[in-house]
Structures are given as structure tokens and as C-alpha cells.
mmCIF file of C-alpha atoms in Angstrom:
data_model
loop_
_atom_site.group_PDB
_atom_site.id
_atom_site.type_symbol
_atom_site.label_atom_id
_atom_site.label_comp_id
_atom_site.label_asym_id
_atom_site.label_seq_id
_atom_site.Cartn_x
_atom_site.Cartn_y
_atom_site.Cartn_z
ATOM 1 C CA UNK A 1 5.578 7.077 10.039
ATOM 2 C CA UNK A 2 7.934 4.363 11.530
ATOM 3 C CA UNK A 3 8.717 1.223 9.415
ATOM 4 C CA UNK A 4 10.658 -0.615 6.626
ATOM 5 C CA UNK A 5 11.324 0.257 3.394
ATOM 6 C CA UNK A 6 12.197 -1.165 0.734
ATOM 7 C CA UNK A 7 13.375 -0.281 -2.779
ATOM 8 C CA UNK A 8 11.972 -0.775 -5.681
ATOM 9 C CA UNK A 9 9.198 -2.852 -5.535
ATOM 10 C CA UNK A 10 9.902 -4.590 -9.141
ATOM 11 C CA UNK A 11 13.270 -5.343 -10.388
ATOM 12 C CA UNK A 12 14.643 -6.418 -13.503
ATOM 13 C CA UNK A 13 17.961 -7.587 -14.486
ATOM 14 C CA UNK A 14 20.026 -9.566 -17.322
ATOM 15 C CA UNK A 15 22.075 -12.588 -16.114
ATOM 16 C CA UNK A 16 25.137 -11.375 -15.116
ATOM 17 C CA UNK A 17 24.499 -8.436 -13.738
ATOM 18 C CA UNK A 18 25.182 -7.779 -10.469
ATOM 19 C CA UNK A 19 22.375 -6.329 -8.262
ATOM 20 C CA UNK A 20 21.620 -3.936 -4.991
ATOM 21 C CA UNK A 21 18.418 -4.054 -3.077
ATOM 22 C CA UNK A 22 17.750 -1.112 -0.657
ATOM 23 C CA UNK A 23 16.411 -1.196 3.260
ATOM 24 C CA UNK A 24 16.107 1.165 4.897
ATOM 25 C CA UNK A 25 14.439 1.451 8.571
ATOM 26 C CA UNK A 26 13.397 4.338 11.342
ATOM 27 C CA UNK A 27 12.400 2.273 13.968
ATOM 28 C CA UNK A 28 15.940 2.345 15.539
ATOM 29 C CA UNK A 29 16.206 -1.065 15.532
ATOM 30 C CA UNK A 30 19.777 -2.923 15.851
ATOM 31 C CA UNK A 31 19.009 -6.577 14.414
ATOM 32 C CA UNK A 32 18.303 -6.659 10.319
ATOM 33 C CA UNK A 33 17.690 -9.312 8.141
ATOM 34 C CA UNK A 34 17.052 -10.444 4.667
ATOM 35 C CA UNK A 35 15.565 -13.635 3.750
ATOM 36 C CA UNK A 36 14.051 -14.346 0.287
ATOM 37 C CA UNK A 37 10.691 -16.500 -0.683
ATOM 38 C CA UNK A 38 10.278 -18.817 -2.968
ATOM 39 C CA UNK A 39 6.779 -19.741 -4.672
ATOM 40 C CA UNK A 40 5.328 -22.085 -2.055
ATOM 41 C CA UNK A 41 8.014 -22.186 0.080
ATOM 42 C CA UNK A 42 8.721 -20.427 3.406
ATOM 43 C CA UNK A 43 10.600 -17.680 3.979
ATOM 44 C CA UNK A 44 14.564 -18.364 4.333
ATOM 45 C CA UNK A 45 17.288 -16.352 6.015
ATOM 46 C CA UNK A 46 20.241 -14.974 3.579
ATOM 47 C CA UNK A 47 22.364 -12.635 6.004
ATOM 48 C CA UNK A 48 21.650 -10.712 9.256
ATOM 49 C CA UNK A 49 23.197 -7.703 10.992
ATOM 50 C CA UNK A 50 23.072 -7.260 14.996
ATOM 51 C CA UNK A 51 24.887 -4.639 15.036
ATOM 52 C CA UNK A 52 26.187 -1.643 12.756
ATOM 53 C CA UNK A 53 29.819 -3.102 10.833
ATOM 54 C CA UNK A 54 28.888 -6.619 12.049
ATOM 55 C CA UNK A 55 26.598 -9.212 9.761
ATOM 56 C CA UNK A 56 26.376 -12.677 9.648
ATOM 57 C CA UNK A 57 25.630 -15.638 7.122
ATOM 58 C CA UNK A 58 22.276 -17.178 7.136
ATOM 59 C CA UNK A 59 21.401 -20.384 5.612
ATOM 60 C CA UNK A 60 21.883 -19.535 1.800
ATOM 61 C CA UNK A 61 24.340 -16.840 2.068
ATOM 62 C CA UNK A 62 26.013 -18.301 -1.388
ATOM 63 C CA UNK A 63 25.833 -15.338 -4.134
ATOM 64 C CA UNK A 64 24.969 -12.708 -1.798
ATOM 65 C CA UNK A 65 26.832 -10.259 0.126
ATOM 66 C CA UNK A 66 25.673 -6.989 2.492
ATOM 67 C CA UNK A 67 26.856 -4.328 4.453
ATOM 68 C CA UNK A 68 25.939 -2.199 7.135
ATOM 69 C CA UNK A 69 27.890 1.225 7.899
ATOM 70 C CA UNK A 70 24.140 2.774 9.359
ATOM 71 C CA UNK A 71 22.086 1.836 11.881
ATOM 72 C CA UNK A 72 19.308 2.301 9.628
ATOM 73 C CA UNK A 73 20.222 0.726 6.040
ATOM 74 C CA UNK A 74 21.298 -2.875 5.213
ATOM 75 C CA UNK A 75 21.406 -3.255 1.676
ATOM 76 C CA UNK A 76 21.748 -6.823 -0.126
ATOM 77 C CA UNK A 77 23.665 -7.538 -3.417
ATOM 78 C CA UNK A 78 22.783 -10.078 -5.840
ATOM 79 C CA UNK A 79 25.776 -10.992 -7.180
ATOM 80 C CA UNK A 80 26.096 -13.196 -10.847
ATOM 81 C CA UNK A 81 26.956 -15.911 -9.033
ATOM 82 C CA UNK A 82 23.910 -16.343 -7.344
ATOM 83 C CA UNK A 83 22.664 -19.715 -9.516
ATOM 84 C CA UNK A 84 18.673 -18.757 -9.314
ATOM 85 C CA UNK A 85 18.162 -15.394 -8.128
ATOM 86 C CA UNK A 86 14.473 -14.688 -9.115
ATOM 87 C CA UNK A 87 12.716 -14.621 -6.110
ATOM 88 C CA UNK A 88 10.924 -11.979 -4.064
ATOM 89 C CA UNK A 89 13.260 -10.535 -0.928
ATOM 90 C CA UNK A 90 12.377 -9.273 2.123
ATOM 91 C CA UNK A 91 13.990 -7.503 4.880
ATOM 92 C CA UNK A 92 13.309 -7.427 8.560
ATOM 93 C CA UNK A 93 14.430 -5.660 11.634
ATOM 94 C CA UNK A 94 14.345 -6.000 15.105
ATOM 95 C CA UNK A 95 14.256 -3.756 18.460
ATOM 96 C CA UNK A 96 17.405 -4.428 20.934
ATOM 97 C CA UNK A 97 18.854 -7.403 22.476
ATOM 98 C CA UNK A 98 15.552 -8.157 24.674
ATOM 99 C CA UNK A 99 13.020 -7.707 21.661
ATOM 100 C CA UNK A 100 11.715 -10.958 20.208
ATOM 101 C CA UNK A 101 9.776 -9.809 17.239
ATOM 102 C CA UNK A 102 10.603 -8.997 13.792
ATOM 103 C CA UNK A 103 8.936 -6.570 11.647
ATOM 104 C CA UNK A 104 9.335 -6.616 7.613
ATOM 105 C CA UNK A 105 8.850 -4.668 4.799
ATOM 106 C CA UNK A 106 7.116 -4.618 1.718
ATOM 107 C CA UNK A 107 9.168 -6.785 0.120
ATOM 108 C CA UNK A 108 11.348 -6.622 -3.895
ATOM 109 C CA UNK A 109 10.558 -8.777 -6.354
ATOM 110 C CA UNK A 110 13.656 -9.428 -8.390
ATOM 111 C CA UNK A 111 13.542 -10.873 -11.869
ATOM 112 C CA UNK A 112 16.425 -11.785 -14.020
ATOM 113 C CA UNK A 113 16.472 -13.048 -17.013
ATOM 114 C CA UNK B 1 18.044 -29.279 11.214
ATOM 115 C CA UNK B 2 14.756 -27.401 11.944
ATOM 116 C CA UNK B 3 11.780 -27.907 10.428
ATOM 117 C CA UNK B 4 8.699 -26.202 10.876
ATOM 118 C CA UNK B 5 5.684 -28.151 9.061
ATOM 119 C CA UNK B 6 2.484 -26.663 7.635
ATOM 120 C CA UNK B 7 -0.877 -27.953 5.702
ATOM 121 C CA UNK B 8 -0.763 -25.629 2.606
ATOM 122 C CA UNK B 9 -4.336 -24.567 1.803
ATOM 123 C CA UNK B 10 -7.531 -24.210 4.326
ATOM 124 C CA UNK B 11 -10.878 -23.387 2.906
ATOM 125 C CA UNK B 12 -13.473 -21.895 5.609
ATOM 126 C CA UNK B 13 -16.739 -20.246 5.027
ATOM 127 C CA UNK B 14 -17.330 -16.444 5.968
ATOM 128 C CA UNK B 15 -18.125 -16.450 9.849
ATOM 129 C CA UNK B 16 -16.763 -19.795 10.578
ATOM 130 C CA UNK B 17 -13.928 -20.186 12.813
ATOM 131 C CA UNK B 18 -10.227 -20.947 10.716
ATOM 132 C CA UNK B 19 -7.898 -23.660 12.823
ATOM 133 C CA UNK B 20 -4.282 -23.357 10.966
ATOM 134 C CA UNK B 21 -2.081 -26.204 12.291
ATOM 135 C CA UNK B 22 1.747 -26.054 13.015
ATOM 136 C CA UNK B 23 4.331 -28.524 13.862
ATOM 137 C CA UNK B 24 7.769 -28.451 14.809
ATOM 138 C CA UNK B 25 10.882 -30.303 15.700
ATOM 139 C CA UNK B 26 12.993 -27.856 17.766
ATOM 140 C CA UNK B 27 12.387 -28.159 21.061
ATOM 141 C CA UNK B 28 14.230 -25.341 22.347
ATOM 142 C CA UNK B 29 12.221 -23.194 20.231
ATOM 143 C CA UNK B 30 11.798 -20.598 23.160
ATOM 144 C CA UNK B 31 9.628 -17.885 20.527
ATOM 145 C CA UNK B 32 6.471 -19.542 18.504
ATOM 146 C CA UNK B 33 4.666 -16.950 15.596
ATOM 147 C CA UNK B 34 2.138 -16.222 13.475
ATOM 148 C CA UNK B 35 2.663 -13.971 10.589
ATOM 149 C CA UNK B 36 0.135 -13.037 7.785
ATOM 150 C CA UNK B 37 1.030 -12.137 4.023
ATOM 151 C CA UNK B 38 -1.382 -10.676 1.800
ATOM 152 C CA UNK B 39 -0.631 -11.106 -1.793
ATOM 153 C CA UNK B 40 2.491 -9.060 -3.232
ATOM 154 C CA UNK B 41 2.955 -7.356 0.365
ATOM 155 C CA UNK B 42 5.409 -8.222 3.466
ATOM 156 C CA UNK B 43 4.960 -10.070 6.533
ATOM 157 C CA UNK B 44 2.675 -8.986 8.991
ATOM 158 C CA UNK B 45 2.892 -10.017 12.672
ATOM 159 C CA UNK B 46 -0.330 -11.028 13.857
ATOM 160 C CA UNK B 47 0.902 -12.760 17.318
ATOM 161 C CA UNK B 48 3.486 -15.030 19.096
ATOM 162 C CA UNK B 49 3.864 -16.888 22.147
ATOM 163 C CA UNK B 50 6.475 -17.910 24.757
ATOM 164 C CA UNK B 51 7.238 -21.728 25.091
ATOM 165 C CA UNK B 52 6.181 -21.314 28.310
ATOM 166 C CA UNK B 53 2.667 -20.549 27.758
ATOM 167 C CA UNK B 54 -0.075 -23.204 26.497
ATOM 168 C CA UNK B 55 -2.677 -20.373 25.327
ATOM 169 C CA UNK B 56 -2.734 -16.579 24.074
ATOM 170 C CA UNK B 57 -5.834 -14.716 23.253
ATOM 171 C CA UNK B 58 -5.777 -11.457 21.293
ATOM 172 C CA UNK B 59 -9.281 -9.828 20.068
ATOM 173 C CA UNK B 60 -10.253 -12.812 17.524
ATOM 174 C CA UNK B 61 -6.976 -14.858 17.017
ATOM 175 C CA UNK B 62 -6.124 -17.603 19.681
ATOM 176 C CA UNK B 63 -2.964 -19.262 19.786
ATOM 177 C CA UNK B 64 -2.308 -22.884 21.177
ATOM 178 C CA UNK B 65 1.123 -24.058 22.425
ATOM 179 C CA UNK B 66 1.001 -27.967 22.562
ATOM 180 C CA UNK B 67 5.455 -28.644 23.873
ATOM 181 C CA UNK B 68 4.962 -31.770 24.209
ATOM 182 C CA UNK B 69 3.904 -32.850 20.469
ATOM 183 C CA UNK B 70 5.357 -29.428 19.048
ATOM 184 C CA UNK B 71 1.984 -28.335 17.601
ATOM 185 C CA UNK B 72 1.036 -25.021 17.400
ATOM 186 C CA UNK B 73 -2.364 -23.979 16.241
ATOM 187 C CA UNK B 74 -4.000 -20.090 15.234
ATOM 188 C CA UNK B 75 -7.473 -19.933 15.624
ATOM 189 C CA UNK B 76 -9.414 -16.881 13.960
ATOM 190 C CA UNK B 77 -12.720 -16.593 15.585
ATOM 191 C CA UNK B 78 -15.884 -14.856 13.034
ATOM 192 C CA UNK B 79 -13.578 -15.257 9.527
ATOM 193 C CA UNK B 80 -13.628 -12.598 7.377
ATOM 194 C CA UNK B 81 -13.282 -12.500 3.732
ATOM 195 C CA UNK B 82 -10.111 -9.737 4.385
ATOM 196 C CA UNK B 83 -8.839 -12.966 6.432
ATOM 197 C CA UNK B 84 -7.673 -14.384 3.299
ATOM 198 C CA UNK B 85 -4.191 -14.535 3.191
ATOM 199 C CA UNK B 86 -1.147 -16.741 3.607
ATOM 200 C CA UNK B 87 -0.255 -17.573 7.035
ATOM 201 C CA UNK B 88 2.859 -18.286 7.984
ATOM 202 C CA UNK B 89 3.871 -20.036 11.075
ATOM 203 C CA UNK B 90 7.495 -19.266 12.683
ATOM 204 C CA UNK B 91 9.718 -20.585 15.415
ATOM 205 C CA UNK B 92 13.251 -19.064 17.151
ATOM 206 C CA UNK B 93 16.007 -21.220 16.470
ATOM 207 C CA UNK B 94 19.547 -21.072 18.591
ATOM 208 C CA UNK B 95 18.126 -17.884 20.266
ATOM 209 C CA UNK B 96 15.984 -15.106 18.969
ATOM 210 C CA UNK B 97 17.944 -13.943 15.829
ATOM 211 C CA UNK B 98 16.995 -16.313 13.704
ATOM 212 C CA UNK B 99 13.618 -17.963 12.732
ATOM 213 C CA UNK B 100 12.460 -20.891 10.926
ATOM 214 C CA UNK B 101 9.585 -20.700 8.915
ATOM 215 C CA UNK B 102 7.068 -22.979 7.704
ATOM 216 C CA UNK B 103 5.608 -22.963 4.187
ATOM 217 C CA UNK B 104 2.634 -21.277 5.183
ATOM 218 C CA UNK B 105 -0.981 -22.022 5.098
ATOM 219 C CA UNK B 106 -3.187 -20.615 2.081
ATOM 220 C CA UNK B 107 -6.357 -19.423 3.966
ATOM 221 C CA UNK B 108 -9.722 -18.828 1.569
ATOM 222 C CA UNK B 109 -12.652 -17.421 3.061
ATOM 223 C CA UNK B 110 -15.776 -18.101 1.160
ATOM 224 C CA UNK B 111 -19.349 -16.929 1.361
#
């Protein structure tokens, strides 16, 4: 089956610790994103990747960092100096230059306490 | 910057037609979506629309494109209780890489 995945579904962590949420994706897409969603709140963009070894900040990049050496994976890192990191993340690919629509995956809920 | 505006909760009864209302304030929005999230799950696209078009039909879901006022609008035709969901409406921003989302619309379908 084609589609996103994401790893785990639950998270838990101790302040401080630095964290790494996985995504992986077999649709040979080129675009990825992650954006995380707050309790009533939309959806907002932290980082995206057009293109393997290239990635770019999104609106609350602050505390976060990615990479992408695969087409297929773009994991995020939670880093302890990411104020309020509790939140559920999501990541979302997309086709090539001329596709307009994102797909997403199940989602991570990260908790740190 | 962008903002994409939603009404947060929309109570129908089973078999009634849902209207979930959108507005925006980029006008060179040149993508316009709909997205549905079940609880604890992902996004799921339901349908989108060029700024060129005014209407899109697909099966029970109709979407209206109002440009000038920046309204959008989903209508679900014969609501379903397994239409109850969040609904989330989206718009490109400085191309298609990046969207803006609203704060999506809590839909509950009741007998």
C-alpha cells in the first residue's frame, strides 16, 4: 500500500530530552512537510523539504531541526529548546513540481513532561 | 500575514445538508481545500478548487469559490453520522508549498 507513515503513534519524553519523530513515505513524492496542531488551533507549518539535501523553515521553525538524505524519509527533532513541545505532529508529502495536493499521515502525539 | 477564518462547531441533523463556511484574506491564494480529521487520525483530503473556478461538485460534497469576498463554503449533501469530524479549510500561500490553515470546523451529526 502507498502512503505516509509515521512513527510511533504516542510519545513520551522528560524535559530536556531531545526528540526524533519518523516519516517515512512510498508515494515517490519530492515535497515533505511537518506542521504540528495545537488543541483548537489549525494546523501550522514547522519545516519543509522540496527536494532530497534541501529543507526550508516554516513559520515556527524555533526548537526544531530536520533532515533529508532520502527521497522517502524526513524525520523531525524536538530539540530541549523547543519552549512547549506537547502537541500532536504531522507530516505531509507532495507529488512533483506540478502537484497541488498534500497527503498526510497518521499523525505523533508527543508528550513531555 | 494570512489568515484563513473558520466558525468552530456546526451541529446538523442526520440527512440534512452541512454548509461549513471559510474566509480568507490572501488573494493570490491560487489553491482553496477541504480536509477532514477524524479524531486521533491525520488529514484527509476530501477536495480543492482552483481560484479560477466558482463551483466543484464531487459525489455529495460541493465546494463554492466566492474571490471576490474570499469565502469559501463545503457543502455535504444527505449527512451522515460517519460525517462527523473536524473540517479543516486550507489555502496556498506564495505558491503551492505552503498552506494556511484555518482552525477547523467541529461538525456533529445528530439523529
Amino acid at each position: 500500500d502507498g502512503g505516509i507513515t509515521q512513527s510511533p503513534k504516542y510519545l513520551f519524553r522528560k524535559e530536556g530530552q531531545n526528540v526524533t519523530l519518523s516519516c517515512e513515505q512510498n508515494l515517490n513524492h519530492d515535497a515533505m512537510y511537518w506542521y504540528r496542531q495545537d488543541p483548537g488551533q489549525g494546523l501550522r507549518l514547522i519545516y519543509y523539504s522540496q527536494i532530497v539535501n534541501d529543507f526550508q523553515k516554516g513559520d515556527i521553525a524555533e526548537g526544531y531541526s530536520v533532515s533529508r538524505e532520502k527521497k522517502e524519509s524526513f524525520p523531525l527533532t524536538v530539540t530541549s529548546a523547543q519552549k512547549n513541545p506537547t502537541a500532536f505532529y504531522l507530516c505531509a508529502s507532495r507529488g512533483g513540481s506540478l502537484s497541488y495536493e498534500q497527503y498526510f499521515g497518521p499523525g505523533t502525539r508527543l508528550t513531555v513532561t | 500575514g494570512e489568515d484563513v477564518e473558520q466558525s468552530l462547531f456546526l451541529s446538523v441533523r442526520e440527512g440534512d445538508s452541512s454548509v461549513i463556511n471559510c474566509t480568507y484574506t490572501d488573494s493570490s491564494s491560487t489553491y482553496l481545500y477541504w480536509y477532514k480529521q477524524e479524531p486521533g487520525a491525520g488529514l484527509q483530503l476530501l477536495t480543492y478548487i482552483f481560484s479560477n473556478m466558482d463551483m466543484k461538485q464531487d459525489q455529495r460534497l460541493t465546494v463554492l469559490l466566492n474571490k471576490k469576498d474570499k469565502h469559501l463554503s463545503l457543502r455535504i449533501a444527505d449527512t451522515q453520522t460517519g460525517d462527523s469530524a473536524i473540517y479543516f479549510c486550507a489555502v496556498s500561500s506564495g505558491g503551492y508549498n505552503k498552506l494556511i490553515f484555518g482552525a477547523g470546523t467541529r461538525l456533529a451529526v445528530h439523529p
